[in-house]
Tab-separated table of C-alpha atoms in Angstrom:
chain	number	residue	atom	x	y	z
P	882	MET	CA	-14.030	26.847	-19.330
P	883	GLU	CA	-13.594	24.607	-22.484
P	884	LYS	CA	-11.846	21.388	-21.513
P	885	LEU	CA	-8.498	20.333	-23.067
P	886	GLN	CA	-8.666	16.576	-24.001
P	887	LYS	CA	-5.999	14.409	-25.293
P	888	THR	CA	-5.404	10.723	-25.825
P	889	LEU	CA	-3.127	8.947	-23.177
P	890	GLU	CA	-0.404	8.623	-26.155
P	891	GLU	CA	-0.718	12.409	-26.803
P	892	TRP	CA	-0.221	13.015	-23.022
P	893	ARG	CA	2.789	10.563	-23.090
P	894	ALA	CA	4.499	12.036	-26.002
P	895	MET	CA	4.164	15.715	-24.438
P	896	LEU	CA	4.935	14.844	-20.604
P	897	ASP	CA	8.312	13.419	-19.278
P	898	PRO	CA	7.771	10.198	-17.485
P	899	GLU	CA	7.382	11.405	-14.107
P	900	GLN	CA	4.901	14.005	-15.018
P	901	TYR	CA	2.783	11.437	-17.083
P	902	ASN	CA	2.851	9.075	-14.302
P	903	VAL	CA	1.375	11.582	-11.644
P	904	CYS	CA	-0.732	13.818	-13.970
P	905	ARG	CA	-2.291	11.217	-15.868
P	906	LEU	CA	-2.067	8.083	-14.119
P	907	LYS	CA	-2.509	9.362	-10.655
P	908	GLY	CA	0.541	8.775	-9.165
P	909	THR	CA	2.794	10.690	-6.489
P	910	GLU	CA	6.154	12.237	-6.432
P	911	ARG	CA	8.216	11.122	-3.215
P	912	PRO	CA	7.913	13.466	-0.353
P	913	PHE	CA	10.286	16.351	0.099
P	914	SER	CA	11.636	15.610	-3.631
P	915	GLY	CA	9.587	18.097	-5.557
P	916	LYS	CA	11.430	21.213	-6.968
P	917	TYR	CA	8.545	23.609	-5.338
P	918	ASN	CA	8.316	21.919	-2.028
P	919	ASP	CA	10.454	24.708	-0.211
P	920	THR	CA	10.038	27.664	-3.005
P	921	LYS	CA	9.618	30.941	-1.632
P	922	THR	CA	9.455	32.860	-4.891
P	923	ASP	CA	6.332	35.065	-5.665
P	924	GLY	CA	4.409	34.095	-8.560
P	925	VAL	CA	1.666	31.912	-10.009
P	926	TYR	CA	1.655	28.111	-10.405
P	927	HIS	CA	0.187	26.847	-13.464
P	928	CYS	CA	-0.787	23.224	-14.569
P	929	ILE	CA	2.072	21.659	-16.311
P	930	CYS	CA	-0.306	19.953	-18.878
P	931	CYS	CA	-2.381	22.969	-20.289
P	932	ASN	CA	-0.671	25.903	-18.588
P	933	GLU	CA	-3.847	26.920	-16.531
P	934	PRO	CA	-3.055	29.042	-13.645
P	935	LEU	CA	-3.890	27.137	-10.467
P	936	PHE	CA	-2.473	28.495	-7.246
P	937	ASP	CA	-0.881	31.806	-6.200
P	938	SER	CA	2.287	31.727	-4.280
P	939	GLN	CA	0.428	34.219	-1.546
P	940	THR	CA	-1.421	31.126	-0.522
P	941	LYS	CA	1.330	28.555	-0.171
P	942	PHE	CA	2.449	27.632	3.352
P	943	ASP	CA	4.938	25.289	4.757
P	944	SER	CA	3.053	22.264	6.140
P	945	GLY	CA	5.839	19.923	6.626
P	946	CYS	CA	4.132	17.283	4.628
P	947	GLY	CA	6.827	17.092	2.031
P	948	TRP	CA	4.584	18.464	-0.781
P	949	PRO	CA	3.792	22.047	-1.777
P	950	SER	CA	0.648	23.403	0.124
P	951	PHE	CA	-1.638	25.958	-0.377
P	952	TYR	CA	-4.719	27.027	1.517
P	953	ALA	CA	-6.879	27.932	-1.451
P	954	PRO	CA	-6.620	27.624	-5.328
P	955	ILE	CA	-6.111	30.768	-7.581
P	956	GLU	CA	-10.100	31.077	-8.211
P	957	GLY	CA	-12.938	28.754	-7.338
P	958	SER	CA	-12.978	27.055	-10.934
P	959	ALA	CA	-9.328	26.426	-11.121
P	960	VAL	CA	-9.402	22.716	-9.534
P	961	VAL	CA	-12.244	20.397	-9.133
P	962	GLU	CA	-12.366	18.157	-6.175
P	963	VAL	CA	-13.171	14.494	-6.704
P	964	ARG	CA	-14.130	11.771	-4.102
P	965	ASP	CA	-10.907	9.057	-3.928
P	966	VAL	CA	-11.562	5.863	-2.467
P	967	SER	CA	-8.231	4.321	-3.761
P	968	HIS	CA	-5.528	2.924	-1.371
P	969	GLY	CA	-8.263	1.658	1.197
P	970	MET	CA	-8.812	5.512	2.380
P	971	ILE	CA	-11.436	8.111	1.521
P	972	ARG	CA	-9.595	11.234	0.310
P	973	THR	CA	-10.674	14.179	-1.926
P	974	GLU	CA	-8.382	14.318	-5.139
P	975	VAL	CA	-7.580	17.784	-6.587
P	976	VAL	CA	-7.639	17.709	-10.483
P	977	CYS	CA	-7.164	20.789	-13.071
P	978	ALA	CA	-10.536	21.903	-14.120
P	979	LYS	CA	-9.218	22.589	-17.544
P	980	CYS	CA	-7.593	19.042	-18.369
P	981	ASP	CA	-8.458	16.671	-15.550
P	982	ALA	CA	-4.749	16.223	-14.524
P	983	HIS	CA	-4.382	14.786	-11.185
P	984	LEU	CA	-2.555	17.280	-9.109
P	985	GLY	CA	-2.885	15.915	-5.463
P	986	HIS	CA	-5.411	15.856	-2.670
P	987	VAL	CA	-6.834	18.537	-0.488
P	988	PHE	CA	-7.152	18.012	3.386
P	989	PRO	CA	-9.124	19.659	6.407
P	990	ASP	CA	-6.032	20.450	8.360
P	991	GLY	CA	-4.725	23.802	6.575
P	992	PRO	CA	-4.400	27.023	8.161
P	993	PRO	CA	-7.144	30.312	8.180
P	994	PRO	CA	-8.796	31.650	6.373
P	995	THR	CA	-9.893	28.379	4.578
P	996	GLY	CA	-8.660	25.642	7.012
P	997	LEU	CA	-7.664	23.601	3.961
P	998	ARG	CA	-4.134	22.168	2.751
P	999	TYR	CA	-4.170	21.501	-0.896
P	1000	CYS	CA	-1.298	19.095	-1.174
P	1001	ILE	CA	0.238	19.163	-4.650
P	1002	ASN	CA	2.647	17.415	-6.658
P	1003	SER	CA	5.505	19.621	-7.693
P	1004	VAL	CA	5.878	17.808	-10.934
P	1005	CYS	CA	2.278	18.743	-11.948
P	1006	LEU	CA	3.192	22.688	-11.648
P	1007	ASP	CA	5.023	25.132	-13.434
P	1008	MET	CA	5.711	28.362	-11.385
P	1009	VAL	CA	5.901	31.707	-13.244
P	1010	ALA	CA	7.574	34.263	-11.080
P	1011	ARG	CA	6.191	37.876	-10.734
P	1012	GLY	CA	8.198	40.276	-12.503
């Protein structure tokens, strides 16, 4: 996959302030505030920065954590997992494989078949409903 690279100024011009803060500065949206937290629509979730398909609604589940949760990315190469030691804890950050946008974190407390919970900020996603 060819990487999409832009300067922070280019990202700032393209994204709204909340999208920029979360996707490019590794912020987070408030729990239970995101537009996709309770969405049950059948479709594919794409990266808001580069439109790369990231998660399928068929892997979405209600974790109760306040952010959209998925038990697997759409394909193995859609996201990259990165060790995150910020905020005094050790976590695994999830970024878009194409543009390196910060998406959220993955935790080992999800449902079968993977046992993983990809906890993803709604602001990083654009859901395209299946027709």
